Structure formats: C-alpha cells, structure tokens
C-alpha cells in the first residue's frame, strides 16, 4: 500500500498547494496578457482621443471671427466721384477709426486703422463702386478685425504677459477694449472660412479655393478611375484567360497598391508635366495622378464584389441564351454595384486625403482665387492644410486645425455613406 | 476648340447610334430575321465613331504643343540660339509663348515677335487640322458602320469585341502606370548619374544637395551621398516599428482572444479610423502637440532636444501603423484553424497559453508579413516626416536628433524648382528610384511570406 497523506493530495494532485500555486501563476500570466492587450488598445484610443481633442481645442476658434461695426464717412476728398475705384479707402478707414475712438486721438491713425483687417478697405471700395451715390454719406459696415485683435478677443493673448513680450501694446489693447465697451465688437460664425480663398492674412484666409480644387481633382479622379477600374476588374474576373499576361497584370495591380504615394508624384512630375507639358498646379493633373493611385483599390473592391455574386445567376442567364457580356452587364454588374460603389467611395476618401503627390505637381502654390476650371492653378484641402501649417502667423494654427476638421468631416461623411450603402444593399444569397 | 471637338465627337456618336438603329428597324419591319437586336446595330456605329475619335483627340492634344514648339524653334534665325544652353533656350521658348498669348513685356526683339506670330498661326492651323482630322475619322466610321447594316450582320459580336478590347485596355492601365513609373525614374536617374557618379551616390556619407548659382561660388558643388538620408529613414522606421509592433500585436491578441463580440465590433472600427486619417493630419499633430510635449518632457529631465526629432516623427507614424499591424495580426490569428485552438484549450491550457504557445507560432509568418508591409509603409511615408522630421542630413542614430528621410528629401528638392537640368532636382528621382526598389523589395518579400503561410492550412 502506498502512503496516505493526511490531506489526500496524492489521489487529488491538482489540489496540492504546489499545483494551486501553479494555477494561480498561470492565471496571473493570463491576466498580464489580457491587461497588456487592453493597455495597448487603450494607448491607441488615447492617441485617437488626443489627436481629435487637440484639433478640436485649437480648431473650434477658427469657426468664429471677431468683427467690429464701424461707421465709415465716405467723404469726397478721399474718394473722387470720377475715380471711385482709385479712392483713398485706407485713409477712409483711418478717418473712421479716429472718429470712433476719439479718446485715442494721440495714437497714430495708422495704428487705429490696423485694428481692422486689411480687407476692410477693399470691401468698402466694392460697396462704393457698386453704389456711387454713397459718396458723401456714411456707411455702417461690419468688418473683420486683424489677426492680433482676433486672438485678443478669443483670449489667446495673455494680458498678464509683459508688454514687450506681447504682440499688442497696452494702448492697442485699451483701444480694442474701448470698442468692446462701445458694443461694436461681435463674434459671428466665420462664413469666410468657406467663402474666401487663401490669403496671407489669417482673418481673411478661407478654404474655398481648396474645396473647389479638391472637388475638381476628385471629380477627375472618379471619372477616370471608376470606369477604368470597373472595366479592368470585369475583364480580369470574368473574361481573362488564366495565362501569363493576366497573371502579370494582377501582380502589377497588387504592386501598384503598395507603391509609396510620393513615387506617384514623381511619375506625374516627370510624365504629365515634363513629357506631356500639362499645366502645373492644375487639379486635372492632380486628379489624374490620384486616379492612378485609386485604381488598384477600385479594381480589388470590384473584383471582390463580382466574386460575391453567386454563379447560379450567371448560369441562369447563360441558360436562357444571353451572351457572356450580356450576363455580366445585365445581371452580374447591377447586383455587384453596391459593393463596387462602397469600394469606390473608400478609394476616393483615401484620394481626398492624399497630399504628397499633389505637392510634387505644385498644388501647394499660394493662390488667392478659386479655380474656374480643372486646368487652372489651385490647391486642394490637404495641401492647403500643409501650407497653413507652415505659416508663421498665430491665426493660421487654428485655421489649420479647422481645415483639418473640415477634411475629416468630409472623410467621415464619405465613409458613413459607404457603410450606409453596404448595410442598405447588402444581400445574403 | 477642344471642347467643340469633344462635343462634335459625342454628337456624331449619338447620330451614328440613331441612324443605324433606324436602318436596322426598317429592315426588321420588312420581316427579315435579324441576327442582332437593333440596339446593337446602333451601338456598333456609336462605338466605332467614339473609340478612334477619342484616341485621335487625346493623342493630338498630347502632342500638339510639343510639335508646335519644335516647329517654332526650328524656324528661328540660325544665329540667335547658338551658344545658348538648354535653360536659356527654354527661356526663349517661354518668352515666345507668352508673347503669343498676348503678354508683352518691354520691347521684344523683332525675331521673337515674328516667332510668336508664327506660333499663333500654327496653333490656329492645328485647331482646324484637328477638327478636320476628327471629321474625317467620324465620316469614315459612320459610313463604314452604316454600310454594314444588314439583316445577317453580327452587330452584337462587333460591339462585344470592341467592349472586350476596351476592357483589356483598362486592365493594361496598371501595366502602363508601372512602366511609366519605372521609365520616368530610370530615365531621370540616368541623367542624374551621368552628372554624379553612382559610387558617390551609393557610398557617400555627405548629403548637401545644392547647386552653384555662380561658377566661382565657394562650396558650391553639392554632395550627393545618400547614406545619411537612408540612415535617417531607418532610424525613423525603427522608432515607429518599435512602438507600433507591440501595441498592434497586443491589440490584435486582445481583440482576437479576449474581447467580447460587442467590444470587438466597436473597437475594431475605432482602431481603423486611425488608418483612415490623412497623413498630413498626423504631421500637423506631430508638430502641434507631440513635438512640443516631447521637448517639454525632455527639458524636465535636462535633456537637450532639437525641435524636429526623429522621436516625434517616428512616434506619430507609429500611431498610423498600429491599426495596420493589428488588423494583419488579427487576420493571421483568425486564420489559424479552430481545431488547434480547441485542442489546446481542451488539454487544459489557459487562453493566454493557447495564444502564446499555439496560435502565435502558427500565425507567425502572416504576422511577420504584415509587419514587413508596415515597414514598407513607414519607409515610404511622406507627409508626417516632411512636417515633423528635419531637413538636414546628419549621420546619427540618436532618436533625439533631427534626421531627414528619403521622402522628405524628394519633396523638398522638388517643391518650387522643377527645371530638370541640374543634379539637385534630378537627385530626387534617384532617391525615388531607390525608394521604389527598396519598398518594392520589401513588399514582394512580405507578400510571399503571407502567401506561403496561407497555403499551409488551406
């Protein structure tokens, strides 16, 4: 007979203290792995949160813009009736500001006028040119203030910092405070962010040029890559014989999907601009380049969608005498279309955020007017972000964040559309 | 004029469709047994007009400018271009074309005005020639298609053959793109290597790509050794992979093994948002938030840190790569057969032991492939490093230093200046060629690993 231990561990070895300790250790290592995984995900989510919150916290300010309401007396000695467009509107601004702030009469008129944005004189001019009867009368206008005062009004300039380290002197701040006390300062929604094109002055800079440029580029990209991608996918999936050539095409498409985007920029620069002499900075060329990058995405998505259509549908159509192309174009393609559209939208969303190839074809030019055609010089949303991120003025920091929020808004909208399409038209066979 | 030409083409194609369909219908009305549907007869004519007309127009537009410029330059008096280098010749051409566009600065030489007039005349003639050529093509196509309308004409086969041809063309666009990339990179790099020796580029330890503005400029000759640039790329890649790989892998393990289905369905898309954010946004994030935070942190520890550090750029790039690695690893773990997992659990192993000792070794090839693809992305990533890394190439592996990368150099060399006749701009193409080769090599290797692994269990 064997020894019988008091606690009976021999016939229940799993209950021995050693085994219990072992189990405990194993469970602890399980817990460690689990918490490592949770921690990793936590870091990733924390980063996402940091990214979004830092953008929102700096960007939301750019969605409002400080305006001030000023009476501009349009006098005849500043604006001659026969030369309206060439009047001294800068002088008018100075007159109006000294009249509005009489207690600061010892300050130079130029300093007071600098409270207003540089654009004020041009919008004043446009008003008078449009309606010459205004000469001799007083116009009351709401004009944007220049960047430092905008920052002051948004609380971004600390009044406590010593005067010489501040962008605005005590006198300037006092002048602005007088305007605030007068009830002339307002902070409405900044529509100019969407209706103005780029500018060197942050208070005037807007995204219109970039939005139009991005629209043209994406349109070109879509018009080229969508039909070509679908054509290529249909051929490869439905018609191509399994031979060396179609294998080669497939390898090529997979490789293209993994080529760094800057290389596509080099291709566009050398071939489209260098050899074919296409215009620099044009959204058309940008769209062409993006189309080449989007093509693999669309082809791969389309092939997956075509593959998902069950063979019974093809066989049924073939059975009643349809030709192979009729089968594809009348039956398979319409069924695969939701999947194709989803893939296309996702591809276009990637193209919308693509920056490097656009930089190389010069779409980072400083252009103050929205392009009229796809062949005019333009910027795009991501390149505009790049330009603004490089600008030294403080006001551009929040503009950049705001532009990013706009871009992310478009991306989320596109992805939501793709998800909606997928869930709405998804079919279970 | 171009718009008019395209309009003409579309109208003609529509006209062809209507004409042929009507002709086919009238034949059908006689009761003859038609081989093809009437729409196919129309479509045959329409496509027959559209395809060659479109090809003609595109080719014409692509080459019109070059041919006209050649003819104008050829017509110039013999002596004016002698002794001018390429840049000066280009300048003359630009001046002539701006004269032709009506922008006159100062008083140009009479021969330039003459050339500009010649250019204007040539352009007008070219527009008319284009319309004439297009009309000829359209007329021939229409006539040919119309003459084929007969009851026994196999219009459907004709249409399908054209469409098949178009689809084959679409598929070959990928090949054209690859050929275009390779040709442009090789061609421009060849010109670069004819100015700078290959050995200097490959083994030089000094990257200072400037060109002399004057002949007597001190230190004017640029140095084109790419080693510091590739070293900088490697430093940033290593940093980003060192951060992204563990986070990505642990996330994948958690998602695959421990997470409840509800958590998974919410966390996975949230992770993938990180992959969909444009890289220019990450770049701005690095400059705006990460770099100042790192600098402040380093100052607290008393460490000097340059404003653009490899750490900031690599760290932010890691955020972008996390979802990439985690989804690859997730796929690889999911692809391990259920039986292996169940077998291990049935023997009494904990989930952690199953993952680490059974699933992970089985999934390793797929995971390694995914990590390699992430490496190739990190090497080719542009905007984050353009905004957050430095511009000066230094031979350093210190992550707190400012380093530069291949993509940063490509972008900075080509922004603004695009005359392709000096080593400075051509160097970007040489770097692009190396980048293409390196990333292509990694990609092919990674895809081979992934594919080989998949074959084991299928």
mmCIF file of N, CA, C and O in Angstrom, chain A residues 225 228-230 232-233 236 253 294-304, chain B residues 170-171 174:
data_model
loop_
_atom_site.group_PDB
_atom_site.id
_atom_site.type_symbol
_atom_site.label_atom_id
_atom_site.label_comp_id
_atom_site.label_asym_id
_atom_site.label_seq_id
_atom_site.Cartn_x
_atom_site.Cartn_y
_atom_site.Cartn_z
ATOM 1 N N UNK A 225 -10.951 56.829 -62.795
ATOM 2 C CA UNK A 225 -10.659 55.555 -62.143
ATOM 3 C C UNK A 225 -11.891 54.650 -62.058
ATOM 4 O O UNK A 225 -11.758 53.443 -62.067
ATOM 5 N N UNK A 228 -12.473 52.910 -65.643
ATOM 6 C CA UNK A 228 -11.298 52.087 -65.967
ATOM 7 C C UNK A 228 -11.174 50.949 -64.958
ATOM 8 O O UNK A 228 -10.913 49.800 -65.324
ATOM 9 N N UNK A 229 -11.400 51.274 -63.691
ATOM 10 C CA UNK A 229 -11.297 50.244 -62.661
ATOM 11 C C UNK A 229 -12.318 49.142 -62.860
ATOM 12 O O UNK A 229 -11.994 47.949 -62.778
ATOM 13 N N UNK A 230 -13.560 49.539 -63.150
ATOM 14 C CA UNK A 230 -14.599 48.530 -63.343
ATOM 15 C C UNK A 230 -14.296 47.692 -64.579
ATOM 16 O O UNK A 230 -14.409 46.462 -64.563
ATOM 17 N N UNK A 232 -11.404 47.076 -65.934
ATOM 18 C CA UNK A 232 -10.288 46.168 -65.666
ATOM 19 C C UNK A 232 -10.735 45.003 -64.789
ATOM 20 O O UNK A 232 -10.397 43.845 -65.053
ATOM 21 N N UNK A 233 -11.531 45.330 -63.765
ATOM 22 C CA UNK A 233 -11.952 44.264 -62.851
ATOM 23 C C UNK A 233 -12.837 43.247 -63.565
ATOM 24 O O UNK A 233 -12.684 42.041 -63.365
ATOM 25 N N UNK A 236 -10.654 41.056 -65.767
ATOM 26 C CA UNK A 236 -9.816 40.116 -65.022
ATOM 27 C C UNK A 236 -10.650 39.041 -64.341
ATOM 28 O O UNK A 236 -10.246 37.879 -64.273
ATOM 29 N N UNK A 253 -1.100 45.091 -60.472
ATOM 30 C CA UNK A 253 -2.109 45.828 -59.717
ATOM 31 C C UNK A 253 -1.816 45.752 -58.228
ATOM 32 O O UNK A 253 -1.866 46.747 -57.511
ATOM 33 N N UNK A 294 -5.787 55.408 -57.045
ATOM 34 C CA UNK A 294 -7.057 54.848 -56.588
ATOM 35 C C UNK A 294 -7.405 53.581 -57.352
ATOM 36 O O UNK A 294 -8.142 52.735 -56.860
ATOM 37 N N UNK A 295 -6.890 53.496 -58.586
ATOM 38 C CA UNK A 295 -7.254 52.391 -59.465
ATOM 39 C C UNK A 295 -7.123 51.014 -58.814
ATOM 40 O O UNK A 295 -8.079 50.229 -58.857
ATOM 41 N N UNK A 296 -5.978 50.683 -58.187
ATOM 42 C CA UNK A 296 -5.873 49.357 -57.584
ATOM 43 C C UNK A 296 -6.962 49.095 -56.546
ATOM 44 O O UNK A 296 -7.550 48.008 -56.518
ATOM 45 N N UNK A 297 -7.255 50.111 -55.709
ATOM 46 C CA UNK A 297 -8.300 49.949 -54.691
ATOM 47 C C UNK A 297 -9.623 49.587 -55.345
ATOM 48 O O UNK A 297 -10.318 48.659 -54.918
ATOM 49 N N UNK A 298 -9.990 50.339 -56.392
ATOM 50 C CA UNK A 298 -11.277 50.105 -57.031
ATOM 51 C C UNK A 298 -11.293 48.735 -57.705
ATOM 52 O O UNK A 298 -12.284 48.000 -57.622
ATOM 53 N N UNK A 299 -10.192 48.384 -58.367
ATOM 54 C CA UNK A 299 -10.162 47.092 -59.055
ATOM 55 C C UNK A 299 -10.329 45.957 -58.040
ATOM 56 O O UNK A 299 -11.134 45.035 -58.238
ATOM 57 N N UNK A 300 -9.583 46.061 -56.929
ATOM 58 C CA UNK A 300 -9.644 44.975 -55.945
ATOM 59 C C UNK A 300 -11.046 44.876 -55.347
ATOM 60 O O UNK A 300 -11.619 43.790 -55.220
ATOM 61 N N UNK A 301 -11.654 46.048 -55.037
ATOM 62 C CA UNK A 301 -13.001 46.033 -54.453
ATOM 63 C C UNK A 301 -14.027 45.497 -55.450
ATOM 64 O O UNK A 301 -14.916 44.710 -55.089
ATOM 65 N N UNK A 302 -13.892 45.906 -56.717
ATOM 66 C CA UNK A 302 -14.844 45.460 -57.720
ATOM 67 C C UNK A 302 -14.749 43.955 -57.942
ATOM 68 O O UNK A 302 -15.763 43.259 -58.083
ATOM 69 N N UNK A 303 -13.520 43.458 -57.957
ATOM 70 C CA UNK A 303 -13.372 42.012 -58.149
ATOM 71 C C UNK A 303 -14.005 41.245 -57.005
ATOM 72 O O UNK A 303 -14.669 40.221 -57.223
ATOM 73 N N UNK A 304 -13.826 41.766 -55.791
ATOM 74 C CA UNK A 304 -14.447 41.091 -54.650
ATOM 75 C C UNK A 304 -15.963 41.107 -54.788
ATOM 76 O O UNK A 304 -16.638 40.102 -54.510
ATOM 77 N N UNK B 170 -8.340 48.788 -70.305
ATOM 78 C CA UNK B 170 -8.449 49.231 -68.908
ATOM 79 C C UNK B 170 -7.512 48.431 -68.011
ATOM 80 O O UNK B 170 -6.853 48.985 -67.121
ATOM 81 N N UNK B 171 -7.460 47.105 -68.243
ATOM 82 C CA UNK B 171 -6.610 46.276 -67.388
ATOM 83 C C UNK B 171 -5.148 46.626 -67.573
ATOM 84 O O UNK B 171 -4.361 46.535 -66.631
ATOM 85 N N UNK B 174 -2.792 49.489 -65.534
ATOM 86 C CA UNK B 174 -1.886 49.207 -64.413
ATOM 87 C C UNK B 174 -0.478 48.958 -64.915
ATOM 88 O O UNK B 174 0.499 49.420 -64.313
#
